[in-house]
Structure formats: C-alpha cells, structure tokens
Short mmCIF file of C-alpha atoms and ligand atoms in Angstrom, two decimals:
data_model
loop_
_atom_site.label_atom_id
_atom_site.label_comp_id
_atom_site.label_asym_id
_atom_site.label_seq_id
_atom_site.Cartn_x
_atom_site.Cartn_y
_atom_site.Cartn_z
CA UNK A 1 10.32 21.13 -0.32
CA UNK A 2 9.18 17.92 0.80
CA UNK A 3 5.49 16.80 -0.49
CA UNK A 4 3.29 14.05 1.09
CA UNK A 5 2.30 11.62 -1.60
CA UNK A 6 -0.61 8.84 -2.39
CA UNK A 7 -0.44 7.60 -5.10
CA UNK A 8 -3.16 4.80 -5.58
CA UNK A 9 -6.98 4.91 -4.91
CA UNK A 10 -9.92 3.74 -5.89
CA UNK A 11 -13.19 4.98 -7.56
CA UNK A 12 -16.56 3.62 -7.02
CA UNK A 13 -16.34 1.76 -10.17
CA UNK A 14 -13.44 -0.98 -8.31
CA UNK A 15 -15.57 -3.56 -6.44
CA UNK A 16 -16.79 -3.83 -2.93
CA UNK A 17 -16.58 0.02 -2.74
CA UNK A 18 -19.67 2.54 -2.79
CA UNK A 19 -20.27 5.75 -4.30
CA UNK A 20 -16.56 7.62 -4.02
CA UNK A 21 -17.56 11.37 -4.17
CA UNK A 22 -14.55 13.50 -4.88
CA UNK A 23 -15.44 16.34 -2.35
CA UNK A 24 -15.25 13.76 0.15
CA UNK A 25 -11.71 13.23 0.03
CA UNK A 26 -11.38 17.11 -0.06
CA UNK A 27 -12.48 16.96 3.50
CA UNK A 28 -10.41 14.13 4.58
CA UNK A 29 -6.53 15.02 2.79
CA UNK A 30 -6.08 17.82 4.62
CA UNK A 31 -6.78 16.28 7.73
CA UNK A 32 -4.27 13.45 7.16
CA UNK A 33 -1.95 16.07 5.37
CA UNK A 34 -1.57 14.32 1.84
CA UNK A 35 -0.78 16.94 -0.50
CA UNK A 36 -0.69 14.93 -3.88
CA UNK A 37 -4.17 11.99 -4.08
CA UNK A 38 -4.02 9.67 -7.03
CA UNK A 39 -7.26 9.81 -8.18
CA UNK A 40 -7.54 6.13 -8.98
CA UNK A 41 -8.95 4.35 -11.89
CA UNK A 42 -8.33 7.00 -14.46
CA UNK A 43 -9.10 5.00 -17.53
CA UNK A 44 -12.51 3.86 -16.82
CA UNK A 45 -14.87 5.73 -18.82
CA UNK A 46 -17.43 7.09 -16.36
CA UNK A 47 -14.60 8.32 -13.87
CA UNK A 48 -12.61 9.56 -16.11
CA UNK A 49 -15.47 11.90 -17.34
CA UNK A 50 -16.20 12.82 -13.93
CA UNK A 51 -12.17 13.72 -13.56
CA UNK A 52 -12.03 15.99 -16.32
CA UNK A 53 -15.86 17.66 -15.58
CA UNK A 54 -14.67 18.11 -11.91
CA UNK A 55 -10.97 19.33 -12.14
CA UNK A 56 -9.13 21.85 -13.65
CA UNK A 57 -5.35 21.17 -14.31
CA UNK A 58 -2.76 23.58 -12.75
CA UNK A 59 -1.13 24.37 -15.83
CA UNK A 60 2.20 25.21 -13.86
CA UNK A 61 2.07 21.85 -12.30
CA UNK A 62 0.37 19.99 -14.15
CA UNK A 63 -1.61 18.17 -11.64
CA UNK A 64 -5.18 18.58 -11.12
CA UNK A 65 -6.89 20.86 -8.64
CA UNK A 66 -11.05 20.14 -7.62
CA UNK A 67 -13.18 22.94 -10.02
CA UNK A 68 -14.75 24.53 -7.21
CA UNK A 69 -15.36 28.00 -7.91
CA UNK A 70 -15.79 28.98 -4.28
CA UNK A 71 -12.83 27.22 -2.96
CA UNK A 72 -9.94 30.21 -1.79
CA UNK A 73 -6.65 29.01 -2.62
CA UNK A 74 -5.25 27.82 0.27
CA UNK A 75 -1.96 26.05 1.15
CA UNK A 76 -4.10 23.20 1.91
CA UNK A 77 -5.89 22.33 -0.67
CA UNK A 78 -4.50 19.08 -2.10
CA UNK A 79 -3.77 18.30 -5.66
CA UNK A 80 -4.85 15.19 -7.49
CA UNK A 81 -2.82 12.92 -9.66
CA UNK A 82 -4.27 10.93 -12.74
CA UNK A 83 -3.53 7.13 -11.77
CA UNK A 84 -5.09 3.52 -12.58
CA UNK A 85 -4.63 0.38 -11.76
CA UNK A 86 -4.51 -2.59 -14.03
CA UNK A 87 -4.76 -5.85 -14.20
CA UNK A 88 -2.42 -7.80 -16.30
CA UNK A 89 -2.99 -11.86 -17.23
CA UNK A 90 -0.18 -13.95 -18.65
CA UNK A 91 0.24 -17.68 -18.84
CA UNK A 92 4.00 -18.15 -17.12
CA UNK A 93 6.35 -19.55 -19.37
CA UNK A 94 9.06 -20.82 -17.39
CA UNK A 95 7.19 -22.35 -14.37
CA UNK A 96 4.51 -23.39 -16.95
CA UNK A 97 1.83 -23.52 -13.78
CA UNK A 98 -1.26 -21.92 -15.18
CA UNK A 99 -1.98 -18.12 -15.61
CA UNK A 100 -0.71 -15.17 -13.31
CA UNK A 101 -2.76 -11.86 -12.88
CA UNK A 102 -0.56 -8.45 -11.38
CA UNK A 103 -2.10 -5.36 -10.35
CA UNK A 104 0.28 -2.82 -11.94
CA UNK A 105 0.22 1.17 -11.19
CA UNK A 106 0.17 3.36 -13.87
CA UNK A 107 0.48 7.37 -13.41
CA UNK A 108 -0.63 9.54 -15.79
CA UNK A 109 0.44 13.80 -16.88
CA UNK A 110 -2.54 14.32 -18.33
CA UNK A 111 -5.76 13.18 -20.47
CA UNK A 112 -4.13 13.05 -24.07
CA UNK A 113 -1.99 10.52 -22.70
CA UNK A 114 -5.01 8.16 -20.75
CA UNK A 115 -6.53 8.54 -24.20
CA UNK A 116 -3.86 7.31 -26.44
CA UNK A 117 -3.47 4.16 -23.74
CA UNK A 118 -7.05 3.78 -23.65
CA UNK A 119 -6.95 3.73 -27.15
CA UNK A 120 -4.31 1.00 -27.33
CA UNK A 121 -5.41 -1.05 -24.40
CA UNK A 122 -8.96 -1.17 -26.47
CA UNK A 123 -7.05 -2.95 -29.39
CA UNK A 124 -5.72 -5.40 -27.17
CA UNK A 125 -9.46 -6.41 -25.75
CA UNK A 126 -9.00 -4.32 -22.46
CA UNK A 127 -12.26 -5.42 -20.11
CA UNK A 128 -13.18 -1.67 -18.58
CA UNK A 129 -16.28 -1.87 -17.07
CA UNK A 130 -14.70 -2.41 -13.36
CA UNK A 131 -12.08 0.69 -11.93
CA UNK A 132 -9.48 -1.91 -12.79
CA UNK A 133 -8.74 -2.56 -16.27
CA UNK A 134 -8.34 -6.15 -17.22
CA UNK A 135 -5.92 -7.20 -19.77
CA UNK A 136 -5.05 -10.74 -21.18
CA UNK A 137 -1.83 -11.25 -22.64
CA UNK A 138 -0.63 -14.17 -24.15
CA UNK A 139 2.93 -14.34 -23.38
CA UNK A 140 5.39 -12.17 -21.11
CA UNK A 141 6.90 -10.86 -23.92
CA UNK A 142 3.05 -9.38 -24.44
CA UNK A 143 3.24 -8.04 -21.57
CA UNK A 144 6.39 -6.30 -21.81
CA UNK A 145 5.40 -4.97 -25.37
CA UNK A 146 2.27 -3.66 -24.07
CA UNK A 147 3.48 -1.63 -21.01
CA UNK A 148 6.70 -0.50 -23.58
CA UNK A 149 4.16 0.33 -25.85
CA UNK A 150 2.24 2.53 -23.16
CA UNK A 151 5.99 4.23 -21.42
CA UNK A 152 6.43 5.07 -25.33
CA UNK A 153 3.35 7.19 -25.35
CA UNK A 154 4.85 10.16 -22.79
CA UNK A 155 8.15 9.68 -21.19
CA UNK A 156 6.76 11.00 -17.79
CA UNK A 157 4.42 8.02 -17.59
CA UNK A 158 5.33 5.89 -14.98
CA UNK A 159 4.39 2.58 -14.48
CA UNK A 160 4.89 0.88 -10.95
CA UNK A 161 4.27 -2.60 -9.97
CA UNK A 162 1.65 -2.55 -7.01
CA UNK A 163 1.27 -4.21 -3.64
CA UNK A 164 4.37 -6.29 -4.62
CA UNK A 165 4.39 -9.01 -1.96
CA UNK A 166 0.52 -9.78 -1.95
CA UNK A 167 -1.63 -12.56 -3.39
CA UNK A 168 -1.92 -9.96 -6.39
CA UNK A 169 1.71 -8.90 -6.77
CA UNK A 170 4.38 -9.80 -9.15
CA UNK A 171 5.71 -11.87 -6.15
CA UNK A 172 2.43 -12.97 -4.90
CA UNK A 173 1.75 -16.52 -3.47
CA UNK A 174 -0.61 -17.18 -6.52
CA UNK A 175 1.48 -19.47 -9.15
CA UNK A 176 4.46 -17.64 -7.57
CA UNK A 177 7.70 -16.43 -9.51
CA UNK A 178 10.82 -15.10 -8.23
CA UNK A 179 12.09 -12.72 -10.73
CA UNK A 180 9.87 -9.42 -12.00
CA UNK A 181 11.44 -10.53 -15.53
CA UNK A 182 9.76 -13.72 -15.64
CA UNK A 183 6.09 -11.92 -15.20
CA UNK A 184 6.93 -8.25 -16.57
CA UNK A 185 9.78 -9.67 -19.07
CA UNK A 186 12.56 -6.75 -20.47
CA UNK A 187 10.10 -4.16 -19.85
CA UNK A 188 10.50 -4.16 -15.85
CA UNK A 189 14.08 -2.57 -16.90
CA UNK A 190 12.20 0.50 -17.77
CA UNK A 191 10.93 0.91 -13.91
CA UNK A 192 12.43 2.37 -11.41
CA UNK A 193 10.13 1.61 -8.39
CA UNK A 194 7.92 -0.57 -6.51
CA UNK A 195 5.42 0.13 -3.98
CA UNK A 196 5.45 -1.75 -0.72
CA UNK A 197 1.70 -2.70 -0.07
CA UNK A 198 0.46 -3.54 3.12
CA UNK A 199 1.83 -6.49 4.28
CA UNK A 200 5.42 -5.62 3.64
CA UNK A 201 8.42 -2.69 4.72
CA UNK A 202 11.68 -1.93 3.81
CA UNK A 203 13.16 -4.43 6.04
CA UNK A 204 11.37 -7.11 4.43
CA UNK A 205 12.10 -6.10 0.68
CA UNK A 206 16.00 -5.58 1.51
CA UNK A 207 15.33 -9.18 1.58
CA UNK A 208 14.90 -9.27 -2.30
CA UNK A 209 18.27 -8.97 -3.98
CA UNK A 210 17.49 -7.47 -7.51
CA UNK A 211 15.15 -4.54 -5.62
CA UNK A 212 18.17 -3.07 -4.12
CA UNK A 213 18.13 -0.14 -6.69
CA UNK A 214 14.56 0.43 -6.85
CA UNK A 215 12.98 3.43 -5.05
CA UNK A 216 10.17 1.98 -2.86
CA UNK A 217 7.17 4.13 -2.45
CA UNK A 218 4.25 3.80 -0.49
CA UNK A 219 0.43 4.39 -0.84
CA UNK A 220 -2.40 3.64 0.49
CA UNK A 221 -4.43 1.66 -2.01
CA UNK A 222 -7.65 3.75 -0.44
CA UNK A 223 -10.97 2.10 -1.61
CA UNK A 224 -12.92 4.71 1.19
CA UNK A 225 -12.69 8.85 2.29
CA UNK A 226 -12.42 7.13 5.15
CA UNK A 227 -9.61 8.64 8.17
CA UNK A 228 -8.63 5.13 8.55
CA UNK A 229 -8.20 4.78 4.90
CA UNK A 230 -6.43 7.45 3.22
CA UNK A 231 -2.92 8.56 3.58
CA UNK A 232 -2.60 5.18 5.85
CA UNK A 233 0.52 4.63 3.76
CA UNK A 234 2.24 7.42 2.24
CA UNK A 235 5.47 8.65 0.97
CA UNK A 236 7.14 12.28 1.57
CA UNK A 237 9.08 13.35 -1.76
CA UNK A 238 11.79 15.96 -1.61
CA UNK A 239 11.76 18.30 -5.06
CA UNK A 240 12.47 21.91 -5.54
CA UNK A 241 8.87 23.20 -6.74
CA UNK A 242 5.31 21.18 -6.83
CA UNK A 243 4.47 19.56 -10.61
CA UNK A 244 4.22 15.92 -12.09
CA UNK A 245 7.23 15.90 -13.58
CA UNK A 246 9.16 16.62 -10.17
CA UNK A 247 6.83 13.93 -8.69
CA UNK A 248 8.02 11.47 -11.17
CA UNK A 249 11.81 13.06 -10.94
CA UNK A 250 11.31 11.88 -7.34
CA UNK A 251 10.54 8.80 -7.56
CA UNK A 252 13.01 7.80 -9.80
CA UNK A 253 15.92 9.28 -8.82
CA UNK A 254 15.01 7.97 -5.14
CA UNK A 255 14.62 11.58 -3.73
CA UNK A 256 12.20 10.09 -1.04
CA UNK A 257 12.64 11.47 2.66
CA UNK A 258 10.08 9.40 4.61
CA UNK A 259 7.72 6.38 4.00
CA UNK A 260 5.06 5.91 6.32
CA UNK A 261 4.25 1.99 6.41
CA UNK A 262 1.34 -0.23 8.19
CA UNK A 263 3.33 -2.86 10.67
CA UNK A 264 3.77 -5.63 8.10
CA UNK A 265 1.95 -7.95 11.04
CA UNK A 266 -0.73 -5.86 9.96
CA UNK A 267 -1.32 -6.56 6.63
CA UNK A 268 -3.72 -9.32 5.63
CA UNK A 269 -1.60 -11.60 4.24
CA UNK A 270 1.37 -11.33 6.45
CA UNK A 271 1.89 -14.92 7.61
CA UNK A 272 0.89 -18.26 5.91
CA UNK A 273 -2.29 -20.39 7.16
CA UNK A 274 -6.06 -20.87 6.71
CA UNK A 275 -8.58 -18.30 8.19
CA UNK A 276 -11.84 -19.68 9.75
CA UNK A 277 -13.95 -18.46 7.23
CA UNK A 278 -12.57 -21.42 4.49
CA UNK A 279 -14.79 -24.51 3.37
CA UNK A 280 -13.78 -27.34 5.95
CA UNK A 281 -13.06 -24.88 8.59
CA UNK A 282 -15.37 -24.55 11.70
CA UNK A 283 -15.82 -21.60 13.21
CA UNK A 284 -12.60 -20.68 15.19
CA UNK A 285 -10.81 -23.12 13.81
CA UNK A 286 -7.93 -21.68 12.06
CA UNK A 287 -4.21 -22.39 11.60
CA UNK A 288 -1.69 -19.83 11.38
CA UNK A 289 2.06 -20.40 10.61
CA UNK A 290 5.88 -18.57 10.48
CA UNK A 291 8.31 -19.41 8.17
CA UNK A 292 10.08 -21.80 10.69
CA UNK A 293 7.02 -23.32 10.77
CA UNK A 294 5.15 -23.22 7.70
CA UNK A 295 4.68 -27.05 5.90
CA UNK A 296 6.74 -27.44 3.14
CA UNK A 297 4.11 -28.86 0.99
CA UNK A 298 1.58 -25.74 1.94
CA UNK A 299 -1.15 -27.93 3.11
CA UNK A 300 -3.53 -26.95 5.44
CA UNK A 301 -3.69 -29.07 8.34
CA UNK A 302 -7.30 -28.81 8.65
CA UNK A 303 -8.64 -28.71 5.31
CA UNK A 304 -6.29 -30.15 3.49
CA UNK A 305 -6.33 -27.95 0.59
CA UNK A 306 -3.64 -25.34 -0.17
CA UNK A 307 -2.85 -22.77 2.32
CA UNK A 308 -2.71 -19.04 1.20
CA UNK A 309 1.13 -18.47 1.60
CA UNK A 310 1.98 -15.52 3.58
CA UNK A 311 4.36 -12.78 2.67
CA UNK A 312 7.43 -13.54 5.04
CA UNK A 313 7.31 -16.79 3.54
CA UNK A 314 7.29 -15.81 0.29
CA UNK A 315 9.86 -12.96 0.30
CA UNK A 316 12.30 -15.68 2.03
CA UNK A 317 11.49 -18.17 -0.78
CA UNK A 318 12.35 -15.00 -3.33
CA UNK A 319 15.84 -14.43 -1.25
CA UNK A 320 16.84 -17.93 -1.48
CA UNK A 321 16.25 -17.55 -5.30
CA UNK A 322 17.47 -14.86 -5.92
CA UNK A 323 20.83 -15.72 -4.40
CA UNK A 324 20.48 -13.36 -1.16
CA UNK A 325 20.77 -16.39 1.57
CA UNK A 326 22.56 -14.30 3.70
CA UNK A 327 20.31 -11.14 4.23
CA UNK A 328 18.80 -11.63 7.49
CA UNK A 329 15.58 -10.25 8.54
CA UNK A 330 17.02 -6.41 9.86
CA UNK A 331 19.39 -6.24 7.08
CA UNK A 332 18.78 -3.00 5.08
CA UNK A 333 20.08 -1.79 1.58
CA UNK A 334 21.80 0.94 1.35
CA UNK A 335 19.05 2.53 -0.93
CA UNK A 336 16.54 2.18 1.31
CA UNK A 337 15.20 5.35 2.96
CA UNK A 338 13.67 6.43 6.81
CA UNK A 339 10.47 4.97 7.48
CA UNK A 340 8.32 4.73 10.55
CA UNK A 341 5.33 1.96 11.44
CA UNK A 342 2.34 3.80 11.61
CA UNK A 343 -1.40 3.27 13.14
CA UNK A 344 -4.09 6.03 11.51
CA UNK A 345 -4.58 8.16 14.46
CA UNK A 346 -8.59 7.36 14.34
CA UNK A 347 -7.85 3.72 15.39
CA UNK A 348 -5.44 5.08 18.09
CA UNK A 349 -7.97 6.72 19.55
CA UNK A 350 -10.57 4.15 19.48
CA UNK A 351 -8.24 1.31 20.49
CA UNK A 352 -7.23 3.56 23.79
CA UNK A 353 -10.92 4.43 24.39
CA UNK A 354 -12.21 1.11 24.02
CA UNK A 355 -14.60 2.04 21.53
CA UNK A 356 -14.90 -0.56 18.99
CA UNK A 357 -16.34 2.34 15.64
CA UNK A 358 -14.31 4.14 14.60
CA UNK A 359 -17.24 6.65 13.61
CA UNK A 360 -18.36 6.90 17.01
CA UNK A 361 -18.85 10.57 17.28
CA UNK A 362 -16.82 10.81 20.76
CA UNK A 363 -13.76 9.32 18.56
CA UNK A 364 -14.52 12.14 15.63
CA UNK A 365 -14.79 15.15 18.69
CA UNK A 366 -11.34 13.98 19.90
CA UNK A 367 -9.72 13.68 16.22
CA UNK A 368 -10.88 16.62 15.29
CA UNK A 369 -9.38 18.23 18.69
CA UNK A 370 -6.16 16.79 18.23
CA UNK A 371 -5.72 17.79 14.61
CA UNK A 372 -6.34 21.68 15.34
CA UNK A 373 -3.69 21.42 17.78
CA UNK A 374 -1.24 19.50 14.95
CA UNK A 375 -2.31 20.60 12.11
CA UNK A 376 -2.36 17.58 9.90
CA UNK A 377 -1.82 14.17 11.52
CA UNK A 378 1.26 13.45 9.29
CA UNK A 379 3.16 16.81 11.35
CA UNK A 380 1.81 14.81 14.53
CA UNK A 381 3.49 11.70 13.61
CA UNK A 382 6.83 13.44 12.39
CA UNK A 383 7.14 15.50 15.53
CA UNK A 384 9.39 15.10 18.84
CA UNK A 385 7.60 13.22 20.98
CA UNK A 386 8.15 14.76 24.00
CA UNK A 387 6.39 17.81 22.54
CA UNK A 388 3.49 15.94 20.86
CA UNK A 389 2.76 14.95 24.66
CA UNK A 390 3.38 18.06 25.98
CA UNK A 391 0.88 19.93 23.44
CA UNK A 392 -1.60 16.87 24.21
CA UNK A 393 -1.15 17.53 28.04
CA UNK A 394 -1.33 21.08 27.31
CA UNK A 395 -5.04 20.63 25.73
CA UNK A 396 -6.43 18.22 28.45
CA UNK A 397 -6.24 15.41 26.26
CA UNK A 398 -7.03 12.56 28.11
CA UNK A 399 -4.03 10.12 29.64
CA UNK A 400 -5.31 7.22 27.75
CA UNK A 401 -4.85 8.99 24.27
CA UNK A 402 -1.51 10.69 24.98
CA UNK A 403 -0.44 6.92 26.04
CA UNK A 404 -1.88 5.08 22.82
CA UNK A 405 -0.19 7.61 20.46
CA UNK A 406 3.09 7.89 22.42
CA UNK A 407 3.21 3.77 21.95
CA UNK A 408 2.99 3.99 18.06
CA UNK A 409 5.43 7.18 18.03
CA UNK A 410 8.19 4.65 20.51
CA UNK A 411 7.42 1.58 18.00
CA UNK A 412 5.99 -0.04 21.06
CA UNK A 413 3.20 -1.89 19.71
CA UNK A 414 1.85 -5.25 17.45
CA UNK A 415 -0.13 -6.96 16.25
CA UNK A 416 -1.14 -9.97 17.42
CA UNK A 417 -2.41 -12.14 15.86
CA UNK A 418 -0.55 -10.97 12.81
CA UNK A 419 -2.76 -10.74 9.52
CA UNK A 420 -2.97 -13.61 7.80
CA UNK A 421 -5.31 -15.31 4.86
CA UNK A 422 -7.12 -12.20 4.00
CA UNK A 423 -7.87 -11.01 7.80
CA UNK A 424 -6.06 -7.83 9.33
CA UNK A 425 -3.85 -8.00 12.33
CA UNK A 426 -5.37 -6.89 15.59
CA UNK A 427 -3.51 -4.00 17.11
CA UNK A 428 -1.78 -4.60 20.71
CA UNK A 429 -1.03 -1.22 21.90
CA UNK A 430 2.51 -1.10 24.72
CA UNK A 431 3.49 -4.55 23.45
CA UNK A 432 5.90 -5.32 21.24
CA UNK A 433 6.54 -8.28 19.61
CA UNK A 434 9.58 -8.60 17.32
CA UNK A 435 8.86 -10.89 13.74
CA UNK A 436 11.85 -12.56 14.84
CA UNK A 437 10.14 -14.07 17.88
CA UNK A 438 6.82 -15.27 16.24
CA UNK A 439 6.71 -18.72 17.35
CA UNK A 440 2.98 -19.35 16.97
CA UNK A 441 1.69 -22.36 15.43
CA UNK A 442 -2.03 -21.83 16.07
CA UNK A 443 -4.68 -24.52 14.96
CA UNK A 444 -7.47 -22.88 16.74
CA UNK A 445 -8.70 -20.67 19.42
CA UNK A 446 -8.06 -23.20 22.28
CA UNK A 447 -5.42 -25.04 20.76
CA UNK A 448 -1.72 -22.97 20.07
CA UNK A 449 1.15 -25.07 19.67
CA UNK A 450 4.41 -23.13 19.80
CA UNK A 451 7.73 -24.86 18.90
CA UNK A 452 10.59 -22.80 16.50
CA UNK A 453 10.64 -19.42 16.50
CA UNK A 454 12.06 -17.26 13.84
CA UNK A 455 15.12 -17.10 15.35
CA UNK A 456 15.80 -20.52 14.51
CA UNK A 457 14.97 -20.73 11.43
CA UNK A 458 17.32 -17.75 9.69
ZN1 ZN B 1 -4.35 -3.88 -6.30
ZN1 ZN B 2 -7.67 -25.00 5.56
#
C-alpha cells in the first residue's frame, strides 16, 4: 500500500507561530490527503503533555490516533507520528570559522523513548522552552556521541538531517561545510536519509556526490493548519501494512514511490543576493544573483556586507568538493525516485482568480468543490490529466481554474523572481522558465542587468 507521509511540523511552542490546535489539522489532512502528520516538537514539555492527553496510540501500529470519542473510524482519519526538531551547536573543527547550528529531525515510536532522550538531552544542558530543542556541543565528535547516544535508545528511532540545503542545514550558507561528517562526524553513518527542504529537489541533490545512497524524503516543515501549509511537501511510502516500524522500514530501505516538492525557485533561499528589507538597502533596491553570476567574494553590491548565499550556489560549491565536477544540473542518481513540482491547490486557485487571500471565502467555496469531486488533493495531483479536466469541465468549474491547475500538472510554470534571501518566489502560472536559463542579475526594480546565463557557467 502506498501511504502519504509528513513528517515535520510545528507546535505553537516554535516561534512566529500561534496557538496550533490539534483538531485543526484533523480538518485540514484529509483534505490534502496526508495519512501519517508528524506531530512536531515532541520533546517540549507542554506539547508533549498535550500529545499524550489528546491521543491514544494504535497499539497495532503504533502511531497515534486523535482521542476523540465521537470520531467513527474512518479510512480517513489520519494518524500522527511523534517527531521534533532540534537544534544542534558545534564549533567546526576543520574550517575553524566560528560555530554552526543544524536543525536535525528526530522521529520517535513512542513516549518511553522521548523520555529517555529527554532525559539525556537534560544532562547535556538541552534549552526546551521553544518547540525546538537547543543543544550546545563542544566538538563534532559531541555531536556524534550525542545523536549515537539517542539511535542507542530504540533502534526504530530515526534521526534525519532537515531542510539540508538551507541557511539552517548541514550544508547551509552559514559557516558552510561540505561534508555531513565534518558537522554530524561518524554518527551521520548511522542515517539513511535526508529531507529535501524547500529550496531544493532531487535534481539539485544528485548534485551532491556522497547523497547518492540516501533516501530523500520530503515534508512540509508546517508551522500553520493552514491548506497552503500542510502536506505542501510530502512523500508517498510503499509498505505492506500501516505501523512505525514499516514507516521507518521505508525510509530506509528507499521504498519511496513519489515525492511531492515546491519548485526549488520557490523556496526562500533559492538564489544568492540581498533582499530589500537589509540595513543599507532602500526600498526596492535589491540584488539578486545565479551561480554564473554570483561574486566570488559574496559581497553585496549595495551594502557591502555579506550576501546570504543561495542554495544553487551552494550545492555547486558542495559538488566541486566533493569531487562531482561533472554532474550537470539534470543529472539524476540512480537512487533517486519520481517526483513532481507542486503548487498547493489553494494558491492555484487564487493565483487564476486574481484574488490576492488565500482565505477569501470565494477561494474556500471553490476548494472545497473541487476536493468532493477528487477526493483529496494529493489523488488530484496524481491523476491523468486529461481526466482531472474532464471531471473539472464536468462540474462547471470555471476555465480559469481548469487552466491554472492543468499548468502545474504539465510543469508549465515558475517562479519569477525566484526566492531568494529569505523571500518566496512569486508564482508565474503558463511560463516556464528553465534554472538553466536564469540570467538575471537584478540590482533593483528599474535596474536588471543580464549577462551569463546558467548555461554558461556549467
Ligand atoms: Zn528547521
Ligand atoms: Zn546588501
């Protein structure tokens, strides 16, 4: 059977989010069709109580199931997977540039083992009063102890390295490494996946030699309920029955069928440059660069100050170290899996209705239309599309919609500009616009400079 899997949230307690309320999600998962929700920040105190007051655990799977005593079973009702986030700090050896910090994924079977790591983590100072728990290590053989120390506790834990290619990942642009051993040291040999993150796709992380036999999962790092938020990444398993253990199974013996990934141009950190919204930046003024054109010194041309370094940059910086000079950009392993660039249908919607919220109720009417004719939105997205139009056409659907989502099904859309410094991509629906052929140099609104394009430069 194949399950549809996300595997990192966020509770209330992670900053910049409000209230999170469980029954929330309830609504939402079965819209999006996510049949297994990490249930984020597992170890922090107040959540966790909540987790264990509001579930029950399936003991044939298990995974844990919202205590509602009304609820009917139903095929629908999605399960909920313990899972945290940390933070790990370690000064870096080798490059000897300061301290690096890695948000880390850590899933869970069940309480006893949360409490034995809690227990642990406590010894080793763990800061717990955000979602994320905050650990300083001294060394990066500390940090491989510790996370030994915690796959010790239950040989189903698994422990994932998040968002791998953002500011915050192992191969983040902060104090930046090129090897998961020289952050994660001998304990990295112990894990057997990585999850993609926004910004980046299995195209761009064939570009990283020593990943090639790593599962790569995706999830959508959901700080909201929101329909634009949850399930916007996900990955579809293939196991015999529903339980952790097959979950896990999955995941490491690469037994995934489909990942569903945001357009890397997307992401917010997808190319290098300075946003707008930096000290010594006017409004508008803004540079954005691709790796043809990116300074080699990472200077800001307007500021002066260090540029936040994109992720196309970096994972062609990690290729070069790593050896891998001659993977191009549309190169894939061998061990990577099918995966499609996907738009959450709510934005597809408002993007071909012009409506700029997405919580307009005339945007909510036609979701909800479209997903009684569908089902979930995932079975939209993984159907023919010939008949997704018909059914739309069928249903009176308006042109407009049945246009926007037969774009994202074809591929035929981008985003433009791409995301970059910390600001999302904006979504051009019916144009396409390979990575290879981003040429921009932009230094402001009314003043684009275009000279290599990627082409040139691999
Ligand atoms: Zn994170
Ligand atoms: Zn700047």
């Amino acid at each position: 059977m194949k399950i549809n899997t996300d595997l990192h949230s966020h509770s209330g307690h992670s900053g910049g989010v409000g209230q999170i309320d469980i029954k929330k999600y309830l609504e939402t998962l079965p819209l999006k069709g996510i049949n297994v929700f990490g249930t984020g920040d597992c170890l922090h105190p107040e959540w966790n109580r909540y987790l264990k007051n509001s579930f029950i655990i399936n003991e044939k799977t298990s995974l844990l199931e919202f205590n509602r005593e009304s609820q009917k079973e139903s095929e629908t009702n999605p399960s909920f997977l313990l899972q945290t986030e940390i933070i790990l700090t370690s000064p870096l050896q080798k490059t000897s540039k300061g301290r690096k910090g890695v948000h880390t994924l850590i899933l869970f079977p069940n309480f006893e083992s949360i409490e034995k790591t809690t227990q642990f983590l406590e010894k080793k100072g763990m800061k717990n009063t955000i979602g994320r728990p905050f650990i300083k290590c001294s060394s990066n053989n500390e940090v491989s102890d510790t996370l030994n120390h915690i796959l010790d506790i239950d040989d189903t834990i698994e422990i994932i390295p998040a968002h791998v290619m953002t500011p915050q990942g192992v191969y983040g642009s902060i104090n930046p490494i090129n090897n998961m051993k020289d952050f994660y040291g001998e304990s990295s040999e112990r894990f057997s996946a990585v999850e993609t993150g926004l910004s980046a796709d299995p195209e761009i992380l064939s570009l990283i030699p020593e990943l090639d036999n790593m599962t790569l999962i995706s999830n959508s790092d959901a700080h909201s309920h929101n329909l634009n938020r949850v399930g916007r990444e996900f990955s579809e398993l293939e196991m015999n029955s529903l339980s952790y253990e097959n979950i896990i199974n999955a995941i490491r013996n690469n037994n995934v069928t489909l990942t569903a990934e945001f357009n890397p141009t997307e992401g917010r950190y997808f190319l290098s440059g300075h946003s707008d919204a930096k000290s010594g930046h006017s409004k508008g003024e803004y540079c954005i660069f691709s790796p043809a054109n990116t300074p080699k010194d990472h200077i800001c041309p307007i500021c002066n100050k260090k540029m936040t370094i994109g992720v196309l940059d970096r994972a062609f910086e990690i290729r070069d170290a790593q050896g891998g000079e001659d993977r191009k950009l549309g190169y894939l392993t061998k061990t990577r899996k099918p995966y499609k660039s996907l738009v959450p249908l709510i934005e597809i919607i408002a993007a071909s209705t012009n409506t700029v919220s997405i919580s307009s109720k005339k945007v909510i009417d036609i979701y909800n239309t479209i997903i009684l004719l569908f089902g979930t939105e995932i079975n939209l997205f993984t159907q023919d599309k010939k008949k997704v139009q018909q059914i739309l056409t069928d249903n009176n659907i308006s042109q407009n919609i049945i246009n926007g989502i037969s774009e994202i099904l074809d591929n035929n859309f981008s985003f433009s500009p791409p995301g970059f410094d910390g600001t999302y991509g904006k979504l051009n629906l019916g144009i396409k616009e390979d990575f290879l052929n981003i040429n921009t140099v932009k230094l402001s609104d009314n003043h684009t400079t275009t000279t290599n394009t990627l082409k040139d430069f691999i």
